[in-house]
PDB file of C-alpha atoms in Angstrom:
ATOM      1  CA  SER A  20     136.974  67.547 122.142  1.00  0.00           C
ATOM      2  CA  LEU A  21     137.169  67.668 125.944  1.00  0.00           C
ATOM      3  CA  ARG A  22     135.604  71.117 126.266  1.00  0.00           C
ATOM      4  CA  LYS A  23     132.365  71.517 128.203  1.00  0.00           C
ATOM      5  CA  GLN A  24     130.862  74.984 128.644  1.00  0.00           C
ATOM      6  CA  LEU A  25     128.986  75.751 131.854  1.00  0.00           C
ATOM      7  CA  VAL A  26     127.146  78.904 132.852  1.00  0.00           C
ATOM      8  CA  LEU A  27     126.979  79.348 136.625  1.00  0.00           C
ATOM      9  CA  GLU A  28     124.590  81.649 138.367  1.00  0.00           C
ATOM     10  CA  PRO A  29     125.828  83.458 141.526  1.00  0.00           C
ATOM     11  CA  GLY A  30     126.159  80.928 144.328  1.00  0.00           C
ATOM     12  CA  GLN A  31     125.324  78.007 142.043  1.00  0.00           C
ATOM     13  CA  ARG A  32     127.250  74.743 142.435  1.00  0.00           C
ATOM     14  CA  VAL A  33     127.858  72.232 139.640  1.00  0.00           C
ATOM     15  CA  GLU A  34     129.530  68.805 139.789  1.00  0.00           C
ATOM     16  CA  VAL A  35     131.249  67.416 136.702  1.00  0.00           C
ATOM     17  CA  ALA A  36     132.444  63.844 136.118  1.00  0.00           C
ATOM     18  CA  PHE A  37     135.141  63.081 133.554  1.00  0.00           C
ATOM     19  CA  ILE A  38     135.007  59.433 132.501  1.00  0.00           C
ATOM     20  CA  THR A  39     137.432  57.580 130.215  1.00  0.00           C
ATOM     21  CA  LEU A  40     135.840  54.576 128.519  1.00  0.00           C
ATOM     22  CA  PHE A  41     137.236  51.652 126.553  1.00  0.00           C
ATOM     23  CA  ALA A  42     135.348  49.074 124.496  1.00  0.00           C
ATOM     24  CA  THR A  43     136.106  46.490 121.815  1.00  0.00           C
ATOM     25  CA  SER A  44     133.328  47.641 119.472  1.00  0.00           C
ATOM     26  CA  ASP A  45     131.388  50.768 118.567  1.00  0.00           C
ATOM     27  CA  GLU A  46     128.170  49.208 119.876  1.00  0.00           C
ATOM     28  CA  LYS A  47     129.664  48.422 123.294  1.00  0.00           C
ATOM     29  CA  LEU A  48     131.207  51.875 123.498  1.00  0.00           C
ATOM     30  CA  ARG A  49     127.876  53.609 122.832  1.00  0.00           C
ATOM     31  CA  SER A  50     126.253  51.424 125.486  1.00  0.00           C
ATOM     32  CA  LEU A  51     128.887  52.482 128.020  1.00  0.00           C
ATOM     33  CA  ILE A  52     128.433  56.137 127.084  1.00  0.00           C
ATOM     34  CA  ASN A  53     124.688  55.870 127.628  1.00  0.00           C
ATOM     35  CA  THR A  54     125.248  54.198 131.005  1.00  0.00           C
ATOM     36  CA  TYR A  55     127.770  56.682 132.368  1.00  0.00           C
ATOM     37  CA  ASN A  56     126.046  59.706 130.897  1.00  0.00           C
ATOM     38  CA  ASP A  57     124.053  59.544 134.108  1.00  0.00           C
ATOM     39  CA  PHE A  58     126.005  61.440 136.786  1.00  0.00           C
ATOM     40  CA  ASN A  59     124.811  59.112 139.564  1.00  0.00           C
ATOM     41  CA  ALA A  60     126.028  56.094 137.589  1.00  0.00           C
ATOM     42  CA  SER A  61     129.454  57.718 137.304  1.00  0.00           C
ATOM     43  CA  MET A  62     129.576  58.363 141.046  1.00  0.00           C
ATOM     44  CA  ARG A  63     128.575  54.772 141.810  1.00  0.00           C
ATOM     45  CA  ALA A  64     131.315  53.489 139.490  1.00  0.00           C
ATOM     46  CA  ILE A  65     133.913  55.616 141.287  1.00  0.00           C
ATOM     47  CA  GLU A  66     132.732  54.381 144.696  1.00  0.00           C
ATOM     48  CA  VAL A  67     132.810  50.742 143.564  1.00  0.00           C
ATOM     49  CA  ALA A  68     136.307  51.203 142.097  1.00  0.00           C
ATOM     50  CA  TRP A  69     137.509  52.783 145.361  1.00  0.00           C
ATOM     51  CA  THR A  70     136.079  49.896 147.400  1.00  0.00           C
ATOM     52  CA  TYR A  71     137.535  47.261 145.075  1.00  0.00           C
ATOM     53  CA  SER A  72     140.934  48.950 145.139  1.00  0.00           C
ATOM     54  CA  HIS A  73     141.048  48.871 148.949  1.00  0.00           C
ATOM     55  CA  LEU A  74     139.917  45.235 149.012  1.00  0.00           C
ATOM     56  CA  GLN A  75     142.834  44.425 146.721  1.00  0.00           C
ATOM     57  CA  LEU A  76     145.272  46.150 149.068  1.00  0.00           C
ATOM     58  CA  ARG A  77     143.858  44.211 152.004  1.00  0.00           C
ATOM     59  CA  HIS A  78     144.049  40.943 150.063  1.00  0.00           C
ATOM     60  CA  LEU A  79     147.709  41.559 149.211  1.00  0.00           C
ATOM     61  CA  LYS A  80     148.448  42.879 152.721  1.00  0.00           C
ATOM     62  CA  ILE A  81     149.979  46.073 151.389  1.00  0.00           C
ATOM     63  CA  HIS A  82     149.495  49.798 151.965  1.00  0.00           C
ATOM     64  CA  GLN A  83     148.680  52.647 149.600  1.00  0.00           C
ATOM     65  CA  GLU A  84     152.358  53.619 149.463  1.00  0.00           C
ATOM     66  CA  ASP A  85     153.214  50.113 148.207  1.00  0.00           C
ATOM     67  CA  ALA A  86     150.514  50.387 145.550  1.00  0.00           C
ATOM     68  CA  GLN A  87     151.990  53.677 144.363  1.00  0.00           C
ATOM     69  CA  THR A  88     155.419  52.043 144.059  1.00  0.00           C
ATOM     70  CA  PHE A  89     153.930  49.167 142.061  1.00  0.00           C
ATOM     71  CA  GLN A  90     152.205  51.671 139.782  1.00  0.00           C
ATOM     72  CA  GLN A  91     155.563  53.356 139.198  1.00  0.00           C
ATOM     73  CA  LEU A  92     156.925  49.932 138.231  1.00  0.00           C
ATOM     74  CA  ALA A  93     154.047  49.566 135.780  1.00  0.00           C
ATOM     75  CA  GLY A  94     155.035  52.867 134.183  1.00  0.00           C
ATOM     76  CA  LYS A  95     158.605  51.620 133.654  1.00  0.00           C
ATOM     77  CA  ILE A  96     157.240  48.481 131.976  1.00  0.00           C
ATOM     78  CA  ILE A  97     154.838  50.289 129.672  1.00  0.00           C
ATOM     79  CA  TYR A  98     157.344  53.050 128.868  1.00  0.00           C
ATOM     80  CA  PRO A  99     160.780  51.365 129.184  1.00  0.00           C
ATOM     81  CA  GLN A 100     163.671  53.557 130.262  1.00  0.00           C
ATOM     82  CA  LYS A 101     167.264  53.009 129.285  1.00  0.00           C
ATOM     83  CA  LYS A 102     168.547  53.002 132.866  1.00  0.00           C
ATOM     84  CA  PHE A 103     166.332  50.037 133.761  1.00  0.00           C
ATOM     85  CA  ARG A 104     167.284  47.942 130.728  1.00  0.00           C
ATOM     86  CA  THR A 105     170.342  45.721 130.649  1.00  0.00           C
ATOM     87  CA  ILE A 106     173.691  47.265 129.737  1.00  0.00           C
ATOM     88  CA  PRO A 107     174.148  48.260 126.049  1.00  0.00           C
ATOM     89  CA  ASP A 108     176.916  45.681 125.510  1.00  0.00           C
ATOM     90  CA  ARG A 109     174.485  42.840 126.224  1.00  0.00           C
ATOM     91  CA  LEU A 110     171.939  44.297 123.837  1.00  0.00           C
ATOM     92  CA  LYS A 111     174.582  44.396 121.094  1.00  0.00           C
ATOM     93  CA  LYS A 112     175.776  40.852 121.817  1.00  0.00           C
ATOM     94  CA  ASN A 113     172.339  39.276 121.709  1.00  0.00           C
ATOM     95  CA  LYS A 114     171.922  37.267 118.490  1.00  0.00           C
ATOM     96  CA  LEU A 115     169.008  35.075 119.569  1.00  0.00           C
ATOM     97  CA  HIS A 116     165.287  35.514 118.995  1.00  0.00           C
ATOM     98  CA  GLN A 117     161.957  35.188 120.796  1.00  0.00           C
ATOM     99  CA  SER A 118     161.674  31.531 119.811  1.00  0.00           C
ATOM    100  CA  ASP A 119     164.853  30.813 121.807  1.00  0.00           C
ATOM    101  CA  LEU A 120     162.915  31.688 124.983  1.00  0.00           C
ATOM    102  CA  TRP A 121     160.586  28.752 124.457  1.00  0.00           C
ATOM    103  CA  ALA A 122     163.143  26.274 125.815  1.00  0.00           C
ATOM    104  CA  PHE A 123     162.549  27.860 129.237  1.00  0.00           C
ATOM    105  CA  GLY A 124     158.768  27.796 128.885  1.00  0.00           C
ATOM    106  CA  ILE A 125     158.718  31.550 128.271  1.00  0.00           C
ATOM    107  CA  SER A 126     156.555  32.660 125.357  1.00  0.00           C
ATOM    108  CA  GLY A 127     157.984  36.153 125.026  1.00  0.00           C
ATOM    109  CA  ASP A 128     154.508  37.481 124.218  1.00  0.00           C
ATOM    110  CA  LEU A 129     154.214  39.406 127.492  1.00  0.00           C
ATOM    111  CA  PRO A 130     156.457  42.124 128.968  1.00  0.00           C
ATOM    112  CA  ILE A 131     159.241  40.614 131.072  1.00  0.00           C
ATOM    113  CA  ILE A 132     160.665  41.700 134.420  1.00  0.00           C
ATOM    114  CA  VAL A 133     163.992  40.144 135.417  1.00  0.00           C
ATOM    115  CA  VAL A 134     165.288  40.053 138.989  1.00  0.00           C
ATOM    116  CA  THR A 135     168.761  38.722 139.764  1.00  0.00           C
ATOM    117  CA  VAL A 136     169.096  37.067 143.179  1.00  0.00           C
ATOM    118  CA  GLY A 137     172.419  36.017 144.677  1.00  0.00           C
ATOM    119  CA  ASP A 138     172.032  35.710 148.442  1.00  0.00           C
ATOM    120  CA  ILE A 139     169.600  34.414 151.019  1.00  0.00           C
ATOM    121  CA  GLN A 140     169.447  37.942 152.446  1.00  0.00           C
ATOM    122  CA  ASP A 141     167.765  39.080 149.217  1.00  0.00           C
ATOM    123  CA  LEU A 142     164.608  37.065 149.871  1.00  0.00           C
ATOM    124  CA  THR A 143     162.734  40.106 151.198  1.00  0.00           C
ATOM    125  CA  PHE A 144     162.983  41.651 147.751  1.00  0.00           C
ATOM    126  CA  VAL A 145     161.841  38.382 146.178  1.00  0.00           C
ATOM    127  CA  LYS A 146     158.675  38.517 148.304  1.00  0.00           C
ATOM    128  CA  GLU A 147     158.096  42.157 147.376  1.00  0.00           C
ATOM    129  CA  MET A 148     158.391  41.423 143.659  1.00  0.00           C
ATOM    130  CA  LEU A 149     155.964  38.511 143.898  1.00  0.00           C
ATOM    131  CA  VAL A 150     153.400  40.822 145.477  1.00  0.00           C
ATOM    132  CA  ALA A 151     154.117  43.496 142.854  1.00  0.00           C
ATOM    133  CA  HIS A 152     153.662  40.936 140.091  1.00  0.00           C
ATOM    134  CA  THR A 153     150.273  39.890 141.449  1.00  0.00           C
ATOM    135  CA  PHE A 154     149.236  43.532 141.851  1.00  0.00           C
ATOM    136  CA  LEU A 155     150.059  44.256 138.208  1.00  0.00           C
ATOM    137  CA  ASN A 156     148.181  41.174 137.021  1.00  0.00           C
ATOM    138  CA  MET A 157     145.122  42.084 139.071  1.00  0.00           C
ATOM    139  CA  ARG A 158     145.181  45.559 137.525  1.00  0.00           C
ATOM    140  CA  GLY A 159     145.306  44.124 134.015  1.00  0.00           C
ATOM    141  CA  LEU A 160     149.020  44.488 133.244  1.00  0.00           C
ATOM    142  CA  LYS A 161     150.039  40.923 132.408  1.00  0.00           C
ATOM    143  CA  CYS A 162     153.772  40.341 132.559  1.00  0.00           C
ATOM    144  CA  ASP A 163     156.211  37.510 133.198  1.00  0.00           C
ATOM    145  CA  LEU A 164     158.498  37.698 136.222  1.00  0.00           C
ATOM    146  CA  ILE A 165     161.837  35.895 135.942  1.00  0.00           C
ATOM    147  CA  PHE A 166     164.149  35.320 138.905  1.00  0.00           C
ATOM    148  CA  LEU A 167     167.731  34.626 137.822  1.00  0.00           C
ATOM    149  CA  ASN A 168     169.398  32.659 140.606  1.00  0.00           C
ATOM    150  CA  GLU A 169     173.147  33.346 140.848  1.00  0.00           C
ATOM    151  CA  GLU A 170     173.659  30.486 143.324  1.00  0.00           C
ATOM    152  CA  ALA A 171     176.118  27.839 142.141  1.00  0.00           C
ATOM    153  CA  THR A 172     174.666  24.422 141.377  1.00  0.00           C
ATOM    154  CA  ALA A 173     175.293  21.983 144.223  1.00  0.00           C
ATOM    155  CA  TYR A 174     173.607  19.099 146.029  1.00  0.00           C
ATOM    156  CA  GLU A 175     172.006  21.576 148.381  1.00  0.00           C
ATOM    157  CA  GLN A 176     170.743  24.858 146.995  1.00  0.00           C
ATOM    158  CA  PRO A 177     169.146  26.730 149.893  1.00  0.00           C
ATOM    159  CA  LEU A 178     168.503  29.902 147.897  1.00  0.00           C
ATOM    160  CA  LYS A 179     166.767  28.029 145.072  1.00  0.00           C
ATOM    161  CA  SER A 180     164.695  26.041 147.566  1.00  0.00           C
ATOM    162  CA  GLN A 181     163.563  29.167 149.422  1.00  0.00           C
ATOM    163  CA  ILE A 182     162.629  31.056 146.268  1.00  0.00           C
ATOM    164  CA  SER A 183     160.742  28.022 144.941  1.00  0.00           C
ATOM    165  CA  ARG A 184     158.763  27.785 148.177  1.00  0.00           C
ATOM    166  CA  PHE A 185     157.936  31.490 148.059  1.00  0.00           C
ATOM    167  CA  ILE A 186     156.740  31.179 144.456  1.00  0.00           C
ATOM    168  CA  GLN A 187     154.562  28.143 145.178  1.00  0.00           C
ATOM    169  CA  ALA A 188     153.067  29.665 148.327  1.00  0.00           C
ATOM    170  CA  HIS A 189     152.422  32.929 146.560  1.00  0.00           C
ATOM    171  CA  LEU A 190     150.747  31.381 143.530  1.00  0.00           C
ATOM    172  CA  GLN A 191     148.390  29.413 145.745  1.00  0.00           C
ATOM    173  CA  HIS A 192     146.982  32.637 147.162  1.00  0.00           C
ATOM    174  CA  ALA A 193     147.341  34.890 144.141  1.00  0.00           C
ATOM    175  CA  GLU A 194     144.439  35.471 141.796  1.00  0.00           C
ATOM    176  CA  MET A 195     146.346  34.530 138.686  1.00  0.00           C
ATOM    177  CA  GLU A 196     144.586  34.505 135.333  1.00  0.00           C
ATOM    178  CA  LYS A 197     145.952  33.537 131.935  1.00  0.00           C
ATOM    179  CA  GLY A 198     149.472  34.774 131.407  1.00  0.00           C
ATOM    180  CA  GLY A 199     151.657  36.556 133.891  1.00  0.00           C
ATOM    181  CA  GLN A 200     153.798  33.617 134.984  1.00  0.00           C
ATOM    182  CA  VAL A 201     156.717  33.431 137.417  1.00  0.00           C
ATOM    183  CA  PHE A 202     159.952  31.643 136.466  1.00  0.00           C
ATOM    184  CA  LEU A 203     163.045  30.656 138.443  1.00  0.00           C
ATOM    185  CA  LEU A 204     166.148  30.038 136.334  1.00  0.00           C
ATOM    186  CA  GLY A 205     169.713  29.206 137.353  1.00  0.00           C
ATOM    187  CA  LEU A 206     172.351  31.419 135.769  1.00  0.00           C
ATOM    188  CA  ASP A 207     175.008  28.717 135.832  1.00  0.00           C
ATOM    189  CA  GLN A 208     172.685  26.347 133.995  1.00  0.00           C
ATOM    190  CA  MET A 209     172.290  28.485 130.901  1.00  0.00           C
ATOM    191  CA  SER A 210     174.651  29.636 128.193  1.00  0.00           C
ATOM    192  CA  ASP A 211     175.902  33.186 127.951  1.00  0.00           C
ATOM    193  CA  ASP A 212     173.823  33.594 124.796  1.00  0.00           C
ATOM    194  CA  HIS A 213     170.619  32.651 126.595  1.00  0.00           C
ATOM    195  CA  MET A 214     171.477  34.898 129.535  1.00  0.00           C
ATOM    196  CA  ASN A 215     172.047  37.815 127.161  1.00  0.00           C
ATOM    197  CA  LEU A 216     168.748  37.042 125.442  1.00  0.00           C
ATOM    198  CA  ILE A 217     166.701  37.031 128.659  1.00  0.00           C
ATOM    199  CA  LEU A 218     168.314  40.217 129.922  1.00  0.00           C
ATOM    200  CA  SER A 219     167.947  41.899 126.527  1.00  0.00           C
ATOM    201  CA  VAL A 220     164.228  41.219 126.137  1.00  0.00           C
ATOM    202  CA  ALA A 221     163.406  42.343 129.694  1.00  0.00           C
ATOM    203  CA  LYS A 222     161.566  45.653 129.944  1.00  0.00           C
ATOM    204  CA  ILE A 223     163.164  46.176 133.348  1.00  0.00           C
ATOM    205  CA  VAL A 224     166.076  44.476 135.129  1.00  0.00           C
ATOM    206  CA  LEU A 225     166.402  44.669 138.921  1.00  0.00           C
ATOM    207  CA  VAL A 226     169.086  43.421 141.311  1.00  0.00           C
ATOM    208  CA  ALA A 227     167.704  42.068 144.579  1.00  0.00           C
ATOM    209  CA  ALA A 228     170.826  43.050 146.526  1.00  0.00           C
ATOM    210  CA  ARG A 229     170.272  46.756 145.817  1.00  0.00           C
ATOM    211  CA  GLY A 230     167.430  47.257 148.267  1.00  0.00           C
ATOM    212  CA  ASP A 231     163.674  47.651 148.103  1.00  0.00           C
ATOM    213  CA  LEU A 232     161.713  48.386 144.944  1.00  0.00           C
ATOM    214  CA  LYS A 233     160.964  52.012 145.788  1.00  0.00           C
ATOM    215  CA  GLY A 234     164.659  52.762 146.232  1.00  0.00           C
ATOM    216  CA  GLN A 235     165.669  50.974 143.042  1.00  0.00           C
ATOM    217  CA  LEU A 236     163.100  52.808 140.955  1.00  0.00           C
ATOM    218  CA  ALA A 237     164.485  56.094 142.248  1.00  0.00           C
ATOM    219  CA  SER A 238     168.107  55.057 141.700  1.00  0.00           C
ATOM    220  CA  ASP A 239     170.357  55.950 138.769  1.00  0.00           C
ATOM    221  CA  SER A 240     172.627  52.946 139.277  1.00  0.00           C
ATOM    222  CA  ALA A 241     173.660  50.931 136.253  1.00  0.00           C
ATOM    223  CA  VAL A 242     171.738  47.707 135.697  1.00  0.00           C
ATOM    224  CA  PHE A 243     172.972  44.115 135.509  1.00  0.00           C
TER     225      PHE A 243
END
């Protein structure tokens, strides 16, 4: 179905555009096909996409290498891998259901990323994941990001306060649409059953103390 036969004369040059289209109805799809059947229209679409992509990078203050790392993260979410899920024992122990997430304001309808944070030194990774989360949302991959705070409950909780400030500051500048929320939950304020549930439903579990996102995605270390 993807075959296109071309006959080239000596010295002749031909440009070919391969376009993938998506539409919610047959009528809309045919309209798109008619539009992009024009080679110049295809080239303009590619140029606009390139410009928009670079504007996004500038908006998020990231580089192309960061974008590639975030795209790798997207791949792990869409096609979950065992090494990035929680340990098998937790999966076996989990007896709760999606409706049990609602107590935390989590619908469970979107893919979930969980990041465990236990030290103030891990805040760099928190910032990176907030940017990654926004990047994925802007590219159409809606997912919920959950930070599990390992800090013990006390009158002063510097780690919780810092993460909360980062989340609020980030959301004020992020172009968030429906879905794709960010949550901060305290591990010592939930039952073991709820902790197992959240870790079990997560498409990917990351530990902030283990370094930057690029390194963790390349690692074979066991998860939380």
